[in-house]
Each structure stands twice: as C-alpha cells, then as structure tokens.
PDB file of C-alpha atoms in Angstrom:
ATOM      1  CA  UNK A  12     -54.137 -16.148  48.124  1.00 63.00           C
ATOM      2  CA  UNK A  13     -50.107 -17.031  47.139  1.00 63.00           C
ATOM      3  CA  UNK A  14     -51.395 -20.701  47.233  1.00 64.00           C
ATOM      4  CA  UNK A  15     -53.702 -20.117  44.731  1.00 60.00           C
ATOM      5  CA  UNK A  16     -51.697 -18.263  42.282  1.00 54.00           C
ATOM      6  CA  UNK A  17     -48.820 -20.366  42.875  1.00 55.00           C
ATOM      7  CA  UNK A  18     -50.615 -23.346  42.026  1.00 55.00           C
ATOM      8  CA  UNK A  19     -52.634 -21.557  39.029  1.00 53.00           C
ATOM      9  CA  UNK A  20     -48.739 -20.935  37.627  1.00 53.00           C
ATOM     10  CA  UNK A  21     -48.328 -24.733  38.003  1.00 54.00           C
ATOM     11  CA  UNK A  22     -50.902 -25.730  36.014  1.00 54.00           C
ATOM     12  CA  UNK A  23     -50.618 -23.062  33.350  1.00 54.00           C
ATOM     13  CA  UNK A  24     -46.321 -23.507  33.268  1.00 54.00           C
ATOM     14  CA  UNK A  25     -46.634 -27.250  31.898  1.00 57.00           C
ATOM     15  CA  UNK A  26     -49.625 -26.221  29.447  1.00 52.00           C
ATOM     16  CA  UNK A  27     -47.654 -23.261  27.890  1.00 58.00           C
ATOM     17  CA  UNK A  28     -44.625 -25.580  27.364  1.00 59.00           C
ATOM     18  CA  UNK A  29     -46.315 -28.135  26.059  1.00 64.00           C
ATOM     19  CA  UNK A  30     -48.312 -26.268  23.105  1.00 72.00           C
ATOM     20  CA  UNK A  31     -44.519 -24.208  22.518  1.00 88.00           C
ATOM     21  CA  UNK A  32     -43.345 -27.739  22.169  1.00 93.00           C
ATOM     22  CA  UNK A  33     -46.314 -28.887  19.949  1.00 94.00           C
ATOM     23  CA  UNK A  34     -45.539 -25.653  17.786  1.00 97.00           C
ATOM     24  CA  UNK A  35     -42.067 -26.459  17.013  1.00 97.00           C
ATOM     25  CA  UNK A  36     -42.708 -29.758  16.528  1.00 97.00           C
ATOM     26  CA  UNK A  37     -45.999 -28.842  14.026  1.00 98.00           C
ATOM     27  CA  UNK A  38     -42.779 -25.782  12.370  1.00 98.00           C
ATOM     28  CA  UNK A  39     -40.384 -28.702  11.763  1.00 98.00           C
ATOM     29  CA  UNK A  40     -43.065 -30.950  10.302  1.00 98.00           C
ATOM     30  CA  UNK A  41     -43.811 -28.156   7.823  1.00 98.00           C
ATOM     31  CA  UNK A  42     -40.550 -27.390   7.019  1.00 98.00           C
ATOM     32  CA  UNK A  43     -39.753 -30.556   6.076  1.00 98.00           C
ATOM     33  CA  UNK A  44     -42.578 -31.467   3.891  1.00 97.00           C
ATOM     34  CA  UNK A  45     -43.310 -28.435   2.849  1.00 97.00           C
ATOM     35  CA  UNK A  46     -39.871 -27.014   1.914  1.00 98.00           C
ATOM     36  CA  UNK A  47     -37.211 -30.103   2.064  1.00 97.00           C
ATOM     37  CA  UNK A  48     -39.214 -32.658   0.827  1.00 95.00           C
ATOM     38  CA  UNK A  49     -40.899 -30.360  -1.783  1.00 94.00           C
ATOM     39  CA  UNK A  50     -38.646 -27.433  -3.288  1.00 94.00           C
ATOM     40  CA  UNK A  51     -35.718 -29.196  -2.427  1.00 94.00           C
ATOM     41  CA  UNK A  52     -36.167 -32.999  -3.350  1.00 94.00           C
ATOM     42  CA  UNK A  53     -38.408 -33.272  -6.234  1.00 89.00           C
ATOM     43  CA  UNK A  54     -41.218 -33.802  -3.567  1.00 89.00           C
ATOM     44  CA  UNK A  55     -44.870 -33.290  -3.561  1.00 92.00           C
ATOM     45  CA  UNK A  56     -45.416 -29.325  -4.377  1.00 95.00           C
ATOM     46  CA  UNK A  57     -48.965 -29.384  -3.187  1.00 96.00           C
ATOM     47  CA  UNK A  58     -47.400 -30.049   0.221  1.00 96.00           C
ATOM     48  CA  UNK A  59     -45.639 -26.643  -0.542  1.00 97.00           C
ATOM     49  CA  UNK A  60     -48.387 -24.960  -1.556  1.00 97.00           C
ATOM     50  CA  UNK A  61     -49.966 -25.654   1.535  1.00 97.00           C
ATOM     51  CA  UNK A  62     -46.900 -24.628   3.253  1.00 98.00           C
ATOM     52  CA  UNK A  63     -46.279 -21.281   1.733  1.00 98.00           C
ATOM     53  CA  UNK A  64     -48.177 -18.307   2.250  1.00 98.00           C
ATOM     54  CA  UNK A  65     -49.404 -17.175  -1.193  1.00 98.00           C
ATOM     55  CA  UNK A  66     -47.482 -13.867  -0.164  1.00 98.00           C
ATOM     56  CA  UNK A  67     -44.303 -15.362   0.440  1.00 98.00           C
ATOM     57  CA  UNK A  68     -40.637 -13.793  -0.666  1.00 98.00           C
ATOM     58  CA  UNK A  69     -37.579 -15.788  -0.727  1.00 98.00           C
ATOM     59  CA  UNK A  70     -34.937 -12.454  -0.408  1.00 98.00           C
ATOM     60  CA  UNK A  71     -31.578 -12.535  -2.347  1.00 98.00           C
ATOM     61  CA  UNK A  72     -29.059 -10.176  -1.069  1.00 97.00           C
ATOM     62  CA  UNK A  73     -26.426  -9.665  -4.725  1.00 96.00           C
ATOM     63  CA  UNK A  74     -24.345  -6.658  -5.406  1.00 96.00           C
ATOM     64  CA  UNK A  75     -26.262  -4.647  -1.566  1.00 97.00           C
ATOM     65  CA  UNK A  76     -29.360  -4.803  -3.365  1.00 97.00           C
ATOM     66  CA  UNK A  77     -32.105  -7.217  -3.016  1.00 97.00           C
ATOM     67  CA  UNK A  78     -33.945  -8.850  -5.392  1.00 97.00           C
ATOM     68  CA  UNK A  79     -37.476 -11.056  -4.459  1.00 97.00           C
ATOM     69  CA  UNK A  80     -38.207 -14.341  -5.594  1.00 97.00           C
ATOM     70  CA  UNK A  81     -41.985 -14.864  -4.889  1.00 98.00           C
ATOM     71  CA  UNK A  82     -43.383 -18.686  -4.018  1.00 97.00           C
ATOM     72  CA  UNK A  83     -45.247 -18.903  -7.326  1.00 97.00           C
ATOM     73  CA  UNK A  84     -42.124 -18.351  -9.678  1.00 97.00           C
ATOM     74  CA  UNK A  85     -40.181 -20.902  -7.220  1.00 96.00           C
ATOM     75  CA  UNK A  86     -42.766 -23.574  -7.798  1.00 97.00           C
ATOM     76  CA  UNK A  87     -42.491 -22.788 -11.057  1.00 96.00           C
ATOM     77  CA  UNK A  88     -39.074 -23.499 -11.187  1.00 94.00           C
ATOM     78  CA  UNK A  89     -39.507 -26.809  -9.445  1.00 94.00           C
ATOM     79  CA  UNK A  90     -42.274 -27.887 -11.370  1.00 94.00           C
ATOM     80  CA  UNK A  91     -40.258 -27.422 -14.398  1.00 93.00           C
ATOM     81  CA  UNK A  92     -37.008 -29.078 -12.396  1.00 90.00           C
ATOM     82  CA  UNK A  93     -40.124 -31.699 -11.869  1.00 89.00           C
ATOM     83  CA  UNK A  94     -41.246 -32.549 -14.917  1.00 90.00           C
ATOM     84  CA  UNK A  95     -37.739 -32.895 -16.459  1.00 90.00           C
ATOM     85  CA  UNK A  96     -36.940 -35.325 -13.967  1.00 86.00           C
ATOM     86  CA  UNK A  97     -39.513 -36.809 -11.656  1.00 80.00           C
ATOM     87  CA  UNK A  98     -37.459 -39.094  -9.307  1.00 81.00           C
ATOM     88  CA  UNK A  99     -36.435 -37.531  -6.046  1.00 78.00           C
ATOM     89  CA  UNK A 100     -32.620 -37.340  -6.202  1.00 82.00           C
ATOM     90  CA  UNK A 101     -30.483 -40.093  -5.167  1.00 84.00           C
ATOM     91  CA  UNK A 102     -29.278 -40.145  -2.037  1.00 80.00           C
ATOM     92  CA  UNK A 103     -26.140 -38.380  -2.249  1.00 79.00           C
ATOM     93  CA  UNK A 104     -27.872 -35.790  -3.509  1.00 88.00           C
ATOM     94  CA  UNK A 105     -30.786 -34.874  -1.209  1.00 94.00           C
ATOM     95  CA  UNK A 106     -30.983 -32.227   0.398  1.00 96.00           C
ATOM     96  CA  UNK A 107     -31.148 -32.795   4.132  1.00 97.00           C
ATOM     97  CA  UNK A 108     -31.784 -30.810   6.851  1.00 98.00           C
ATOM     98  CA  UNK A 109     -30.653 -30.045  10.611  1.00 98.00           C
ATOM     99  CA  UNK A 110     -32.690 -27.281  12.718  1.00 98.00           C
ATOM    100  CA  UNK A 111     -30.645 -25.260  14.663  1.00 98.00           C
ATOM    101  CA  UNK A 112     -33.384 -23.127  16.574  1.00 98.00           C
ATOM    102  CA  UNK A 113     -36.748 -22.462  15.804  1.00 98.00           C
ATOM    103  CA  UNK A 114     -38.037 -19.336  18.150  1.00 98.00           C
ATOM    104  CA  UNK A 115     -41.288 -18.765  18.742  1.00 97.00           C
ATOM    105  CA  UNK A 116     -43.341 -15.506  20.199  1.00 97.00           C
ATOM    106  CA  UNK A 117     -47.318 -16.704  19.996  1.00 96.00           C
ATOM    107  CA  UNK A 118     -48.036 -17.114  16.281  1.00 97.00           C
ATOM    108  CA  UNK A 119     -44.668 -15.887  15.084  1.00 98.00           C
ATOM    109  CA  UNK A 120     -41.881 -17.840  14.730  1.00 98.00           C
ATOM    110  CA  UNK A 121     -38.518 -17.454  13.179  1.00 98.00           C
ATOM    111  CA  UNK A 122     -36.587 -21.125  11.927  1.00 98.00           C
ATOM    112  CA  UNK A 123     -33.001 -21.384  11.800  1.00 98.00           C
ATOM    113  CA  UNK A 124     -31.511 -24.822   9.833  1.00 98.00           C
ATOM    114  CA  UNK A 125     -28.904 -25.701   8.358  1.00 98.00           C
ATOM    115  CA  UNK A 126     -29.181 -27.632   4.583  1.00 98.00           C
ATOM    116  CA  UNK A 127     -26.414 -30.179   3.649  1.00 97.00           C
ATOM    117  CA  UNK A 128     -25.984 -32.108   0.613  1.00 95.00           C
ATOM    118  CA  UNK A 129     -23.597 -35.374   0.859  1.00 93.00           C
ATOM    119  CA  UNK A 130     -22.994 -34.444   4.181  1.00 92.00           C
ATOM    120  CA  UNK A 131     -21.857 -30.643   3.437  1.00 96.00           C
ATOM    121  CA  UNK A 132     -23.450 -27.882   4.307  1.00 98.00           C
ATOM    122  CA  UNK A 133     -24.691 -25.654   1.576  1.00 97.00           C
ATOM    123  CA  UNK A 134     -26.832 -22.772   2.790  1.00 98.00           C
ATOM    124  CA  UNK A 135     -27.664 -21.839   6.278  1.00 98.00           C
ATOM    125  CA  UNK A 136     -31.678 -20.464   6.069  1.00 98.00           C
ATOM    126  CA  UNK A 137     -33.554 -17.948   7.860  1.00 98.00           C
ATOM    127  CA  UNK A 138     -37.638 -18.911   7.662  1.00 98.00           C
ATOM    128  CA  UNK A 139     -40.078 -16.494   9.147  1.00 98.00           C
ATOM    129  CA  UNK A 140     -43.700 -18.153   9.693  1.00 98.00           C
ATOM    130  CA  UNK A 141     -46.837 -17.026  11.090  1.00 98.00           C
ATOM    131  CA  UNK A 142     -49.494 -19.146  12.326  1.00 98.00           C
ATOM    132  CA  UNK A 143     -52.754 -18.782  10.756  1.00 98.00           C
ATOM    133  CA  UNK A 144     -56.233 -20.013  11.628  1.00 96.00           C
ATOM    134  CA  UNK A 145     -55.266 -23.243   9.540  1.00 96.00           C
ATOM    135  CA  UNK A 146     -51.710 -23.616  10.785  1.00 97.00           C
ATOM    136  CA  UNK A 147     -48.511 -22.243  10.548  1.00 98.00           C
ATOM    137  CA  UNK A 148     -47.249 -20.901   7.400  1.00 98.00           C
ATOM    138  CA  UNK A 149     -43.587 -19.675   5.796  1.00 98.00           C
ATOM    139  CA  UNK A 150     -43.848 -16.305   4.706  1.00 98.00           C
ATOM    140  CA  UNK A 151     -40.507 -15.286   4.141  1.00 98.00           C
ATOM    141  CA  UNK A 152     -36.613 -16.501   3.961  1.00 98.00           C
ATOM    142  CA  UNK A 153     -33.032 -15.217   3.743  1.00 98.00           C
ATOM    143  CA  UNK A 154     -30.444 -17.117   3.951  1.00 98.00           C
ATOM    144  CA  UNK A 155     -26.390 -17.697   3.869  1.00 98.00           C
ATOM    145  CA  UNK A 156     -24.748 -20.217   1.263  1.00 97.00           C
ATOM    146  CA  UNK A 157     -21.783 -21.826   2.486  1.00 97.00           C
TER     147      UNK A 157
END
C-alpha cells in the first residue's frame, strides 16, 4: 500500500509543478501585454481590456486615505495619452519590467515586479489576479514609487 501512494505522489508532484509553472509563466505573459505593453507603452489597450477584470481598482494610498482609480478611467487616460501620441515611447523611455515573485494559491495569485524607466526603478507594484474560466485576470494593484 506505501508503494502505491508513494508512487501516486510521484506522478502527481511533477504534474502540480508543472501547471504552477505554466501559471506563472501564462501571469507574466499577461502582465506584460496586458499592463507593460498596454498602460504603460502606448501598447494595444484591447490587450488590456482583456487583461483587466472589468472590476478592477488600481489603490492610491495619499494623505492615509485611499482613493480608487477603476480600469475604465485608466484606459481612458491612456487612450487619451494614445491618441495624442500614438508611437510607443522611445527606448529610453519604456517602461520595462523585472518580476520579483509571482505567488500563487490555485486560482489566486499575487505579482510582485519591479518597473524601471532608463534603467531606474520607478514604482515597485503589487498585482492581485484571479484565474477565471477564460484565464487569469488583474483585479487589483498597490504599489510603491521609488
């Protein structure tokens, strides 16, 4: 009977890794389409609206209160950035990205990355996603500016 379960946990072990790994991997994808490549860098903002839950709140922390910036007045704000100027910024200014930990509890997750901008970092982020019958989603963010 110990073989059995021992060698059930050796098949299931690898197969729990692997989709963890295939989760972070699917989180960073997202992240950098979705919230990089799109809010940041004049990208494509479809790609954020997938990427967003329609719910979302980027939280600002000002004067111990906090105030809620919701995804729709964000793309708003891009798509006006957008429209003004269409090119993605050069290169010295794009906004790039490093991902410090992404931790992940079955379809939560929590993101942790760092943005820079000409090599200096600017804001250190805090992205809560779910995952949702179509795929994991951001659904909220704090963050730090440096």
């Amino acid at each position: 009977m110990k073989k059995i379960v021992m060698y059930a946990l050796l098949l299931f072990i690898p197969f729990g890794l692997f989709a963890q790994e295939a989760d972070k991997e699917a989180i960073k994808t997202l992240i950098q389409e979705a919230y990089i490549d799109g809010l940041q860098n004049n990208g494509d903002l479809q790609k954020t609206r997938e990427g967003f839950h329609p719910d979302f709140n980027l939280l600002i922390l000002k004067d111990d209160k906090l105030d809620k910036l919701p995804i729709s007045k964000w793309l708003e704000y891009a798509e006006g950035r957008k429209k003004k100027d269409p090119k993605p910024p050069v290169e010295d200014k794009k906004t790039t990205v490093e991902f410090v930990d992404i931790d992940i509890t079955s379809n939560a997750a929590v993101a942790k990355i760092d943005l820079f901008r000409n090599k200096k970092k600017i804001y250190t982020d805090y992205l809560s996603l779910y995952k949702f019958r179509d795929g994991w989603k951001i659904v909220s963010k704090i963050y730090y500016k440096h």
